[in-house]
Coordinates of C-alpha atoms in Angstrom, one line a residue:
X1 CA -6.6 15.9 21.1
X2 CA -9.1 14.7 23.9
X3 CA -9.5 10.5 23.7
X4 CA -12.4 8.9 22.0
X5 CA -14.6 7.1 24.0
X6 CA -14.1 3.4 24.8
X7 CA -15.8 1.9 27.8
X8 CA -13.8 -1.4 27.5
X9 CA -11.3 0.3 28.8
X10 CA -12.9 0.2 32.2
X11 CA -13.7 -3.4 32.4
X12 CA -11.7 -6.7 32.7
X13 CA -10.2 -7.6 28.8
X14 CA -8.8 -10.4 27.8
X15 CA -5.5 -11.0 27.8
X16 CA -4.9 -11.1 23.7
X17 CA -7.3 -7.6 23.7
X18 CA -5.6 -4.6 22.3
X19 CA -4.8 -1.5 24.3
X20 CA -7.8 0.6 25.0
X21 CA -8.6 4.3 24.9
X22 CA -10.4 6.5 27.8
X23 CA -12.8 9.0 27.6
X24 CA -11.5 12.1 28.1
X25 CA -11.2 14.7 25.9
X26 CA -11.1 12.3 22.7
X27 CA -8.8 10.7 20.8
X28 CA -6.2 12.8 19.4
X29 CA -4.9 11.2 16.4
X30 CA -7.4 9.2 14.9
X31 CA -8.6 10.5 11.7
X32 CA -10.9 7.4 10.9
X33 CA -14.5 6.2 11.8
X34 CA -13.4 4.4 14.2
X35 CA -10.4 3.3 16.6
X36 CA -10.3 0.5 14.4
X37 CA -9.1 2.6 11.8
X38 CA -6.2 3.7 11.2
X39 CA -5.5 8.4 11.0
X40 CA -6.0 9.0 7.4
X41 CA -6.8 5.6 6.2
X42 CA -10.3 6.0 5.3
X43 CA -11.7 4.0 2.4
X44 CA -9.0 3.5 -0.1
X45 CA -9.8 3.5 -4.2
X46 CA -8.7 0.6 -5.8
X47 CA -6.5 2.1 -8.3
X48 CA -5.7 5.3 -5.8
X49 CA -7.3 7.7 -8.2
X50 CA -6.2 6.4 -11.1
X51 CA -2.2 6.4 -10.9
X52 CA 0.7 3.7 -10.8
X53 CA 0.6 2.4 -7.4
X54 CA 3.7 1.1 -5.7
X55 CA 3.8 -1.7 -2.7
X56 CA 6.6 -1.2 0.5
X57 CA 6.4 -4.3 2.2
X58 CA 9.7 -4.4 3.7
X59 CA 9.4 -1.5 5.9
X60 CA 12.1 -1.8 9.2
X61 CA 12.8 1.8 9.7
X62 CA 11.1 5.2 10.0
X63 CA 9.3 6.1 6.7
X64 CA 9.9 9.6 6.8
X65 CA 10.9 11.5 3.5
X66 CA 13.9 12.4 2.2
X67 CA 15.4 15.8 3.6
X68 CA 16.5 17.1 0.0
X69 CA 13.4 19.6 0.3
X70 CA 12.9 21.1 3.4
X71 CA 9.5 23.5 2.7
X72 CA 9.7 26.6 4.3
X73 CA 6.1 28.0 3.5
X74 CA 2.9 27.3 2.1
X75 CA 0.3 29.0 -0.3
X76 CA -2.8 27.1 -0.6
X77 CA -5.9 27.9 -2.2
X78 CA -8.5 25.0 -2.1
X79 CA -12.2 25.4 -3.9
X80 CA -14.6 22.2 -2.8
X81 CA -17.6 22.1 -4.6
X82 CA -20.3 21.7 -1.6
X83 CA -23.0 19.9 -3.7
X84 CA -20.8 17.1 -5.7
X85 CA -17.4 17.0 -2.7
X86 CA -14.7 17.9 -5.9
X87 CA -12.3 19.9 -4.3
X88 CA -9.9 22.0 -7.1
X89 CA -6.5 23.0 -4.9
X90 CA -2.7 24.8 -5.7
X91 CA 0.1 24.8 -3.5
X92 CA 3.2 26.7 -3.9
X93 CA 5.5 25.6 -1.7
X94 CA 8.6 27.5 -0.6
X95 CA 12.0 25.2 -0.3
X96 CA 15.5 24.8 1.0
X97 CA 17.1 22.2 -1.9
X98 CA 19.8 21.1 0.1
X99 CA 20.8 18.4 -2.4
X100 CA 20.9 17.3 -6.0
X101 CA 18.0 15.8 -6.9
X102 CA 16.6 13.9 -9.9
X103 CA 12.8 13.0 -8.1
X104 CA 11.0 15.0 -5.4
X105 CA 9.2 12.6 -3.1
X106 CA 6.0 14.5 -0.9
X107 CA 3.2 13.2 1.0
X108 CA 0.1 13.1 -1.3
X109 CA -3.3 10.6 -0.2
X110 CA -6.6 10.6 -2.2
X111 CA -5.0 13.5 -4.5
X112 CA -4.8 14.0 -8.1
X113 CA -1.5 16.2 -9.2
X114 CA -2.2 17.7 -12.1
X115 CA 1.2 19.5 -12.7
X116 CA 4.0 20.2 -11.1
X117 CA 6.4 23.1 -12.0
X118 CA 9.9 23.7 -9.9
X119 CA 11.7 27.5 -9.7
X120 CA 15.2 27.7 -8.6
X121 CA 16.1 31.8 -8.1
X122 CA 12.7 32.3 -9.9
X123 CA 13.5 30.5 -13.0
X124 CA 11.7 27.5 -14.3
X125 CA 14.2 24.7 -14.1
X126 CA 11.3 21.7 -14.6
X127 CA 7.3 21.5 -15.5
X128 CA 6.1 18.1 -15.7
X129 CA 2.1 16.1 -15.2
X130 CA 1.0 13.5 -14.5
X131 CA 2.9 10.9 -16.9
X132 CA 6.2 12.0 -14.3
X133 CA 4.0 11.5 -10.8
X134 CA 3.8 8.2 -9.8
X135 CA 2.5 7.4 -5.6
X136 CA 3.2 4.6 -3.0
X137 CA 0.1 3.8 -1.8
X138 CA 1.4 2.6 1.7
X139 CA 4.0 5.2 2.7
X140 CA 1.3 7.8 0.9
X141 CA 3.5 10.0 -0.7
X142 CA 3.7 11.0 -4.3
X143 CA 6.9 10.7 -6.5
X144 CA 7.7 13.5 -9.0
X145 CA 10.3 12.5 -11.4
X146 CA 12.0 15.4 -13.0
X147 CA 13.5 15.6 -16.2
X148 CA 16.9 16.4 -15.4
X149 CA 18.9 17.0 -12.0
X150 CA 18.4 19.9 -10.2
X151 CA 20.4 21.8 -7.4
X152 CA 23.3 20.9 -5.8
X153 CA 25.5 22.5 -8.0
X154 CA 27.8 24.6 -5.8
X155 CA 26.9 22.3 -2.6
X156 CA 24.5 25.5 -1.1
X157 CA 21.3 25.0 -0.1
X158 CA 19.0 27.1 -2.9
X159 CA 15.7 28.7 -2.6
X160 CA 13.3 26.9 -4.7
X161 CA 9.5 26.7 -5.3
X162 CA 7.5 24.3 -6.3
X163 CA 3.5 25.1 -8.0
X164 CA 1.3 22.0 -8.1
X165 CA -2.3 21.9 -8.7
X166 CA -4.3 19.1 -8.3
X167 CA -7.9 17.9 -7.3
X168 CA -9.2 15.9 -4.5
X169 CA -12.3 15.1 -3.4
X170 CA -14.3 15.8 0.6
X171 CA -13.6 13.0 2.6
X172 CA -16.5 10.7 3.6
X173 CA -15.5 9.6 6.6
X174 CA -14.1 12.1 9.8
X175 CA -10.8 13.2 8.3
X176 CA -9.2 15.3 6.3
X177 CA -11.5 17.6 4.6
X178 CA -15.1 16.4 5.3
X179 CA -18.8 17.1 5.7
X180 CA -20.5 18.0 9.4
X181 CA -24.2 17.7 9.4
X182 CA -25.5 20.6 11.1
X183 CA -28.8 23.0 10.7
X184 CA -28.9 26.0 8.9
X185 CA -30.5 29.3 10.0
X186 CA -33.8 28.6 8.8
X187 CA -33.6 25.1 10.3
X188 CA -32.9 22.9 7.6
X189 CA -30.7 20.3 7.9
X190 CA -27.0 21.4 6.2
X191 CA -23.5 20.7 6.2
X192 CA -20.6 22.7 7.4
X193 CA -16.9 21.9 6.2
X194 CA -14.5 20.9 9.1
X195 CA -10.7 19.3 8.5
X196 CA -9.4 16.8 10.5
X197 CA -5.4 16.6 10.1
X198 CA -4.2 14.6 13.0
X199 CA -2.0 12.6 12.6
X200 CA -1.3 12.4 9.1
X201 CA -4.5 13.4 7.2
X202 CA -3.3 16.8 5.8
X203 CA -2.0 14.7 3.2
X204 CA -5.7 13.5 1.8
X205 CA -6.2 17.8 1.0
X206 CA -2.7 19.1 0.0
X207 CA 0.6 17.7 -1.2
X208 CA 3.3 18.7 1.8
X209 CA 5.4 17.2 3.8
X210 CA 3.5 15.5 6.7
X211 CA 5.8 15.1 9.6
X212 CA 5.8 17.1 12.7
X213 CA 8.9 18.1 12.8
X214 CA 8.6 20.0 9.2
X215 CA 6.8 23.2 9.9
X216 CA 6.2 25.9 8.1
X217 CA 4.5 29.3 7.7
X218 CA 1.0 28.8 5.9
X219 CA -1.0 31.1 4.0
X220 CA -4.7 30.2 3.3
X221 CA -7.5 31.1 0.6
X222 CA -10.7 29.3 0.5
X223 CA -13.6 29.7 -1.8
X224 CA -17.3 29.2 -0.6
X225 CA -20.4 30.4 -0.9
X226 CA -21.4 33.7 0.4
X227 CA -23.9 32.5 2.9
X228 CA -21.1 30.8 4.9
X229 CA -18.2 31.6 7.4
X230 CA -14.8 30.4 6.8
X231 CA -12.0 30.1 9.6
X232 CA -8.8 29.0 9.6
X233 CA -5.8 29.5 12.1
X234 CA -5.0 33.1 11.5
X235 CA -7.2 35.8 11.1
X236 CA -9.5 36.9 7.7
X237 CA -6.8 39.3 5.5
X238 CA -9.4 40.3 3.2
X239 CA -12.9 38.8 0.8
X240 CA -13.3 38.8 -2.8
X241 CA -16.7 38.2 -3.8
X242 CA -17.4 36.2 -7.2
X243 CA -21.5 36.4 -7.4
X244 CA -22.9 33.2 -5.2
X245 CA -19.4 32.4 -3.7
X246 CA -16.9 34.5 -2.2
X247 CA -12.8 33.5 -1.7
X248 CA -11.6 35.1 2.0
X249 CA -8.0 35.2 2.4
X250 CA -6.1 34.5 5.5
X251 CA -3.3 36.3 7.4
X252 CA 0.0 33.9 7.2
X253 CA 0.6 31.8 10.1
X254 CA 3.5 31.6 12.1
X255 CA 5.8 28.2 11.6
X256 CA 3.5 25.2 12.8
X257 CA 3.0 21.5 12.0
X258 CA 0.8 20.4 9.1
X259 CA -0.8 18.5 11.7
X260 CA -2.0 22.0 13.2
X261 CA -3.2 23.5 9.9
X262 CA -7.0 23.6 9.9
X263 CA -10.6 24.9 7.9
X264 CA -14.1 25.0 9.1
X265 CA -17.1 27.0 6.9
X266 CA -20.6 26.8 7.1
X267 CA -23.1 29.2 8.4
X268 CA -22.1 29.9 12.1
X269 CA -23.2 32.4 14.6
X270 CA -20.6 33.1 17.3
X271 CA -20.2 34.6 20.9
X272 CA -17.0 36.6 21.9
X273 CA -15.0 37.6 25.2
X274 CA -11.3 39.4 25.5
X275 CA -8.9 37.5 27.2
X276 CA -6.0 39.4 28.7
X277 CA -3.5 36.9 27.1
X278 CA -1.2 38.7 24.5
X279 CA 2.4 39.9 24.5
X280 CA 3.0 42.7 27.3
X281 CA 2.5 46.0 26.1
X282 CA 4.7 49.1 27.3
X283 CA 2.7 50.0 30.2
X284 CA 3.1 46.6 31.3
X285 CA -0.6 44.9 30.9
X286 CA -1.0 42.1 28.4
X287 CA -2.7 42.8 25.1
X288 CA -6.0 41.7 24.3
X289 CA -6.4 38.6 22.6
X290 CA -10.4 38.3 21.4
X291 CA -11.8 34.4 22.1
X292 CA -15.1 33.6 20.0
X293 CA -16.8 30.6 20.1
X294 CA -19.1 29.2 16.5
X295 CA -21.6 27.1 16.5
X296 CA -24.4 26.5 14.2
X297 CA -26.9 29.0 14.8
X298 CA -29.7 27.6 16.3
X299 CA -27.0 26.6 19.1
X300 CA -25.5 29.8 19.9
X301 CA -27.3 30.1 23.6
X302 CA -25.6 27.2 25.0
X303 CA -22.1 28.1 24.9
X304 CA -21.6 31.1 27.3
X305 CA -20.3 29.3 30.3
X306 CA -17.6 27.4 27.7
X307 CA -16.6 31.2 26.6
X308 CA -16.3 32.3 30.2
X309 CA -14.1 28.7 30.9
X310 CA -11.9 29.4 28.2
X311 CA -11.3 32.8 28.7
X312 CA -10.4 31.9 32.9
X313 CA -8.7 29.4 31.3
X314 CA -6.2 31.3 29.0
X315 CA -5.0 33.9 31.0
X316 CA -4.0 31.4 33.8
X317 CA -2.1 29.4 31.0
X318 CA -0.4 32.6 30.0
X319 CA 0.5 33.1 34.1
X320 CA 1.2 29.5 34.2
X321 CA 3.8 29.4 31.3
X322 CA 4.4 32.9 31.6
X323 CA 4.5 33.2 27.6
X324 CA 1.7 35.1 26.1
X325 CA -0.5 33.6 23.5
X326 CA 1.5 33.1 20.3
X327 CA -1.6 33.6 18.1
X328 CA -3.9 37.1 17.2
X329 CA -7.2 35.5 17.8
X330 CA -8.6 32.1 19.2
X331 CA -11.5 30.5 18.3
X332 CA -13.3 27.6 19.5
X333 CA -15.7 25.8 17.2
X334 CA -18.7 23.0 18.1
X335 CA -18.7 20.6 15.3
X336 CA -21.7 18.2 15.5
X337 CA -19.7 15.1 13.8
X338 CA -16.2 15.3 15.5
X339 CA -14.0 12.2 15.6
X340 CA -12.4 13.3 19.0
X341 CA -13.5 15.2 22.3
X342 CA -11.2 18.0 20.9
X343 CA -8.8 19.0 18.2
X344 CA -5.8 21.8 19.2
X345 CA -5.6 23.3 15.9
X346 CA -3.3 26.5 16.5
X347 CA -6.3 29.3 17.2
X348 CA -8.6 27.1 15.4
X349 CA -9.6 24.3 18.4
X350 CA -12.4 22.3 17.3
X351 CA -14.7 20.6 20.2
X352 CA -17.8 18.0 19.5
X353 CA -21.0 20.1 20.7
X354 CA -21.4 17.8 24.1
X355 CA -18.1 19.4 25.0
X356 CA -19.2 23.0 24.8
X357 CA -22.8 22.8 25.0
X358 CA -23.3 23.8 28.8
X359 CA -27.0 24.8 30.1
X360 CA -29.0 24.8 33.4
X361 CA -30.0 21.9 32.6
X362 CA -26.4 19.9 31.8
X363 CA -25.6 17.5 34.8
X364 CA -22.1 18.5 36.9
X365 CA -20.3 15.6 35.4
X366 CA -20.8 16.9 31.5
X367 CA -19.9 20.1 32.8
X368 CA -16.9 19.1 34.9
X369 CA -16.0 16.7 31.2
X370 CA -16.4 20.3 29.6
X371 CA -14.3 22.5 31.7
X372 CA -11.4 19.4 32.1
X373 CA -11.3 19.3 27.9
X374 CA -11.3 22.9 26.9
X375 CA -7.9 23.3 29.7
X376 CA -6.4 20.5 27.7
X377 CA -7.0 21.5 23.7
X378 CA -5.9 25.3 25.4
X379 CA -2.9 23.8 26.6
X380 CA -1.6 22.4 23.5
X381 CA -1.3 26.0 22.4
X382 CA 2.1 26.3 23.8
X383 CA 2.6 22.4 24.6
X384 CA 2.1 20.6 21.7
X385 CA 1.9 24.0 19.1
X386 CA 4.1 26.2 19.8
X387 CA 6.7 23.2 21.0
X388 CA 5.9 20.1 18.8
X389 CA 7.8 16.5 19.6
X390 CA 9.7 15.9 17.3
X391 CA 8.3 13.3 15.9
X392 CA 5.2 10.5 17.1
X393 CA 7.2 8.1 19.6
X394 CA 7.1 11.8 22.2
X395 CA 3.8 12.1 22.1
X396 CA 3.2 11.8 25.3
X397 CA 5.0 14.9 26.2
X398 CA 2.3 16.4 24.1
X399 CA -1.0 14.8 25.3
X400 CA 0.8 13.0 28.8
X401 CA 1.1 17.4 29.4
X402 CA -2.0 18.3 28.1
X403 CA -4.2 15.8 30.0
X404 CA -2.2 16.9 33.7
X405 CA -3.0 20.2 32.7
X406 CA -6.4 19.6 31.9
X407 CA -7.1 18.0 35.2
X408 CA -4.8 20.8 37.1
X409 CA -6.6 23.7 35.8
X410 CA -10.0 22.2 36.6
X411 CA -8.9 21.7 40.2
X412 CA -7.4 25.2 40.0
X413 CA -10.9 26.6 39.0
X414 CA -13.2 24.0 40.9
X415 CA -11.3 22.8 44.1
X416 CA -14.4 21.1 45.1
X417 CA -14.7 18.9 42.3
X418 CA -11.7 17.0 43.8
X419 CA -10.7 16.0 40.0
X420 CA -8.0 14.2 41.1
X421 CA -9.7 12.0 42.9
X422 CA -11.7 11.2 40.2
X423 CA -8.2 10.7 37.9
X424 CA -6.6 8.4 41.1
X425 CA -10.1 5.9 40.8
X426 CA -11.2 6.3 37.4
X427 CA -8.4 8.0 34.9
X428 CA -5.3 5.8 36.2
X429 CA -7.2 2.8 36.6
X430 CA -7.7 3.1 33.1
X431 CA -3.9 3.2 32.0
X432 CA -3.8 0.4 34.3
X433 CA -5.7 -1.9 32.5
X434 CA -4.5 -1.3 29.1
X435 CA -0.9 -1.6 30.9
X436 CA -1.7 -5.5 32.0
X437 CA -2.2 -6.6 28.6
X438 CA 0.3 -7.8 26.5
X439 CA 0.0 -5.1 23.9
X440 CA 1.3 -3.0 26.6
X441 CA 3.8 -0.3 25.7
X442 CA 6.8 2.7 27.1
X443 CA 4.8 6.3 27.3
X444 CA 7.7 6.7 24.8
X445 CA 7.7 4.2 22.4
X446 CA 9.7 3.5 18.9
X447 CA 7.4 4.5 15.8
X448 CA 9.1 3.0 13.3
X449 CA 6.6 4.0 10.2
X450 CA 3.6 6.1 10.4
X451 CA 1.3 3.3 10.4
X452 CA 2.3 2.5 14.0
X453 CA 1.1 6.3 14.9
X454 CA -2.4 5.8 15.8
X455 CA -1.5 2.8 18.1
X456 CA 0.1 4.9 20.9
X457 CA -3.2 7.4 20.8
X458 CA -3.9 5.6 24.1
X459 CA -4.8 5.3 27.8
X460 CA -1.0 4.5 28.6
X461 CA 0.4 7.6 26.7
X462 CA -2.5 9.7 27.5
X463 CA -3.1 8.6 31.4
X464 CA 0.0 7.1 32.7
X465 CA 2.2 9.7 31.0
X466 CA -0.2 12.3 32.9
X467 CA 0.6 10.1 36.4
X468 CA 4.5 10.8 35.7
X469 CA 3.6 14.2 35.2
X470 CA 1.9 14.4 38.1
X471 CA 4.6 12.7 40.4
X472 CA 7.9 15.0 38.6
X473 CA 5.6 18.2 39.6
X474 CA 5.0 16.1 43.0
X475 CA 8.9 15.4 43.7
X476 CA 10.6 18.8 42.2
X477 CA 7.3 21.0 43.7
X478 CA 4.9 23.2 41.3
X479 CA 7.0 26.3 41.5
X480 CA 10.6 24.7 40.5
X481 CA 8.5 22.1 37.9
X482 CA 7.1 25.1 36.3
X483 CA 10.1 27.0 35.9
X484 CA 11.7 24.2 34.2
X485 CA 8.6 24.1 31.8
X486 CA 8.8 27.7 30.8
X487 CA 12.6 27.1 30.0
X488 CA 11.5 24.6 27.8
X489 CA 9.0 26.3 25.9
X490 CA 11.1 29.2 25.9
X491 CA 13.9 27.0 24.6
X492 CA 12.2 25.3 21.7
X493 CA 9.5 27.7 20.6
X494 CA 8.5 27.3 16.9
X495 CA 10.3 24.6 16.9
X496 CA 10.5 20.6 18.1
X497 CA 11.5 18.8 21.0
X498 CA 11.8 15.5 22.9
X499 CA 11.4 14.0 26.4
X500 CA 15.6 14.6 27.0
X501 CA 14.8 18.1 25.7
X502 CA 11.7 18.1 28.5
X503 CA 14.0 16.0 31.1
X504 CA 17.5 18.7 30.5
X505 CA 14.9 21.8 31.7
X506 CA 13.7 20.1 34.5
X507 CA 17.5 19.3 35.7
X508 CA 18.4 22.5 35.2
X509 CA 15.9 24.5 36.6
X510 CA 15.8 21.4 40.3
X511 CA 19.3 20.6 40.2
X512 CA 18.1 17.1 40.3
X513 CA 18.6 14.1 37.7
X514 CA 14.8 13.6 36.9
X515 CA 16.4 11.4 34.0

């Protein structure tokens, strides 16, 4: 994600001032209102819907959930009501059960489970509501007691399922499923639907489990009404039409983060370019990979020079990396209320409008802003997407990457820009502000429980892990640096990684101990 504005982060703080965050591109993992609020926390019912609430205060180690489940693909169908914000959701979740297990414990915020029912080898094996669910309102996970033990019997991982419906309502602040204001074809003010996951918001719309380093294949279904455009990360399968609304189905996704999952539907109007970014076909040129950009539809003339960006962009990504585009279609969305710069979502990026809104009129530094964040959320395709950290305390090999790339490609594209300059007196400077104050922290730093997540969505991890970036490529040269990059994302496709992971390709593919 690009960084959220934050102008403080210029000037001289005080020394007791917390760590600030730089303009560009956005913040990535704040799902709240504000940087003061934490991803995912937005205003928090008293009772939390209704349910028995539980109280962790003596939290030392990483909160993350039990591995006696590990989901191997999602089903979800979600229908929001558009006038009153009720959303009506299932999930069936595909499992590993790699224990016994008497309680299944799942991230769930703002969500009312309605029933939960558990298959092992097809057959039902438990069915309980909501009497059995009980949630922990500050670890944010739901905890589904079954009525007996399940699993485990001949110490082999089963198959298992797991069917839960349950309601939830549109967010009201920038996260997780929420309204966009926006204006409709015939000029009237509307609002779009736009989901806002990272860091750990997809949680507030579905139960799953909300890590990074749990993906899983996810297949979408969304109900809306006929007049709008849904998207998601893959492709439209198929539409069924039900009068005034209409449910469109999407292709399944390849194994991704939850993080990465992602919605938007409203009435859009949209450009398109090929990009020559896909998997080699047997003549030897790459496939075409189509690149559209939405916008509401009185906006649709301002976004050709972002199309053409992207496009230029992608297939010197794909050169780059030398890894085609994991994904059948990308599009790029403007959403008029967007928390950051830019969100990554896998084919699905989503950019607030000043970010792809380019006319005759915009002034070179908007534009230079605009090309410099679409490289970055592109980048995350493969660094960040396709190769996830493993978990929060690495996340500057996603966005430390993503903003060196960002600033690369933009020199790549506009050599007399002289971006770097601008990152040497402007960018670093930054990181070296929020460095000389005591709230100061490692580009890789402990996160001990997911409330600790937002904090490192900073200038250090963002701008200083970009500056040791920038002096590895330096020291090992752009040629050998690269090649150790591609043997990393080769390495650890669809899957996770950390820096040692990063470090061990870069050794291997120098000879030198960048360690």
């Amino acid at each position: 994600m690009a960084l959220k504005p934050d102008v403080s982060a210029f000037g001289v703080s005080d020394s007791n001032s917390e760590a600030t965050v730089p303009e560009e591109g956005g913040v990535d993992g704040v799902c709240g209102d504000d940087m003061s609020a934490k991803a995912g926390e937005g205003p928090e019912p008293a009772d939390f819907c209704g349910k028995t609430i539980t109280h962790n205060n003596d939290l030392d180690t990483t909160d993350m959930l039990p591995t006696s489940l590990s989901p191997t693909h999602y089903d979800i169908h979600l229908h929001p009501n558009i006038e009153s914000g009720h959303v009506v959701g299932s999930v069936a979740i595909d499992a590993m059960l790699n224990e016994r297990v008497e309680r299944i414990v799942l991230h769930a915020k703002t969500i009312d489970i309605q029933s939960v029912t558990v298959y092992l080898q097809s057959a039902v094996v438990a069915s309980v509501g909501p009497e059995a669910i009980s949630y922990d309102a500050e670890l944010e996970t739901a905890v589904i007691e079954l009525p007996s033990a399940i699993g485990g019997v001949a110490d082999v991982p089963e198959c298992a399922q797991l069917i839960i419906a349950f309601t939830g309502m549109v967010s009201d602040g920038m996260y997780g499923l929420y309204y966009s204001k926006c204006r409709d074809r015939s000029g009237e003010m509307s609002r779009m639907l736009v989901t806002q996951f990272q860091a750990k918001c997809a949680r507030m719309v579905f139960p799953c489990w909300d890590e990074p380093a749990t993906k899983a294949e996810f297949t979408l279904s969304l109900t809306v009404p006929t007049s709008f455009t849904a998207l998601s990360n893959m492709p439209v399968a198929h539409t069924a039409d039900h009068g005034a609304l209409k449910t469109v189905y999407f292709e399944r996704s390849p194994r991704m983060s939850t993080y990465l999952l992602a919605i938007v539907a409203g009435e859009l109007d949209y450009i398109e370019a090929v990009s020559c970014s896909g998997p080699h076909t047997s003549s030897g040129e790459r496939q075409p990979i189509v690149c559209r950009i939405y916008t509401p539809p009185a906006d649709i003339d301002k976004v050709q020079f972002s199309l053409d960006t992207a496009v230029r962009v992608l297939e010197r990504l794909v050169d780059m990396f030398d890894y085609a585009y994991p994904l059948p279609k990308l599009d790029l969305v403007a959403v008029p209320e967007l928390e950051a710069g830019g969100m990554e979502n896998w084919g699905l990026v989503l950019f607030r409008t000043v970010r792809l809104f380019i006319t005759k009129q915009t002034s070179l530094w908007i534009r230079q802003k605009a090309v410099y964040v679409i490289a970055h959320e592109l980048s995350h395709q493969w660094f960040g997407n396709l190769v996830t950290m493993a978990w929060w305390d690495d996340l500057w090999l996603n966005e430390g990457f993503a903003t060196w790339i960002g600033i690369y490609m933009t020199d790549q594209l506009y050599p007399e820009w002289r971006r770097w300059d601008h990152f040497v007196i402007e960018d670093r400077q930054a990181a070296l502000s929020a460095d000389s104050l005591r709230s100061s922290h490692p580009i890789q730093v402990t996160i001990k429980g997911s409330a600790d997540i937002d904090q490192v969505f900073d200038s250090i991890t963002y701008y200083k892990g970009c500056s040791l970036i920038r002096m590895l490529s330096a020291h090992l040269g752009i040629d050998v640096f690269m090649a150790g990059v591609r043997a990393y994302l080769a390495k650890h496709a669809y899957s996770t990684a950390t820096t040692s992971d990063l470090w061990q390709a870069l050794e291997c593919a120098s000879g030198i101990d960048v360690a």
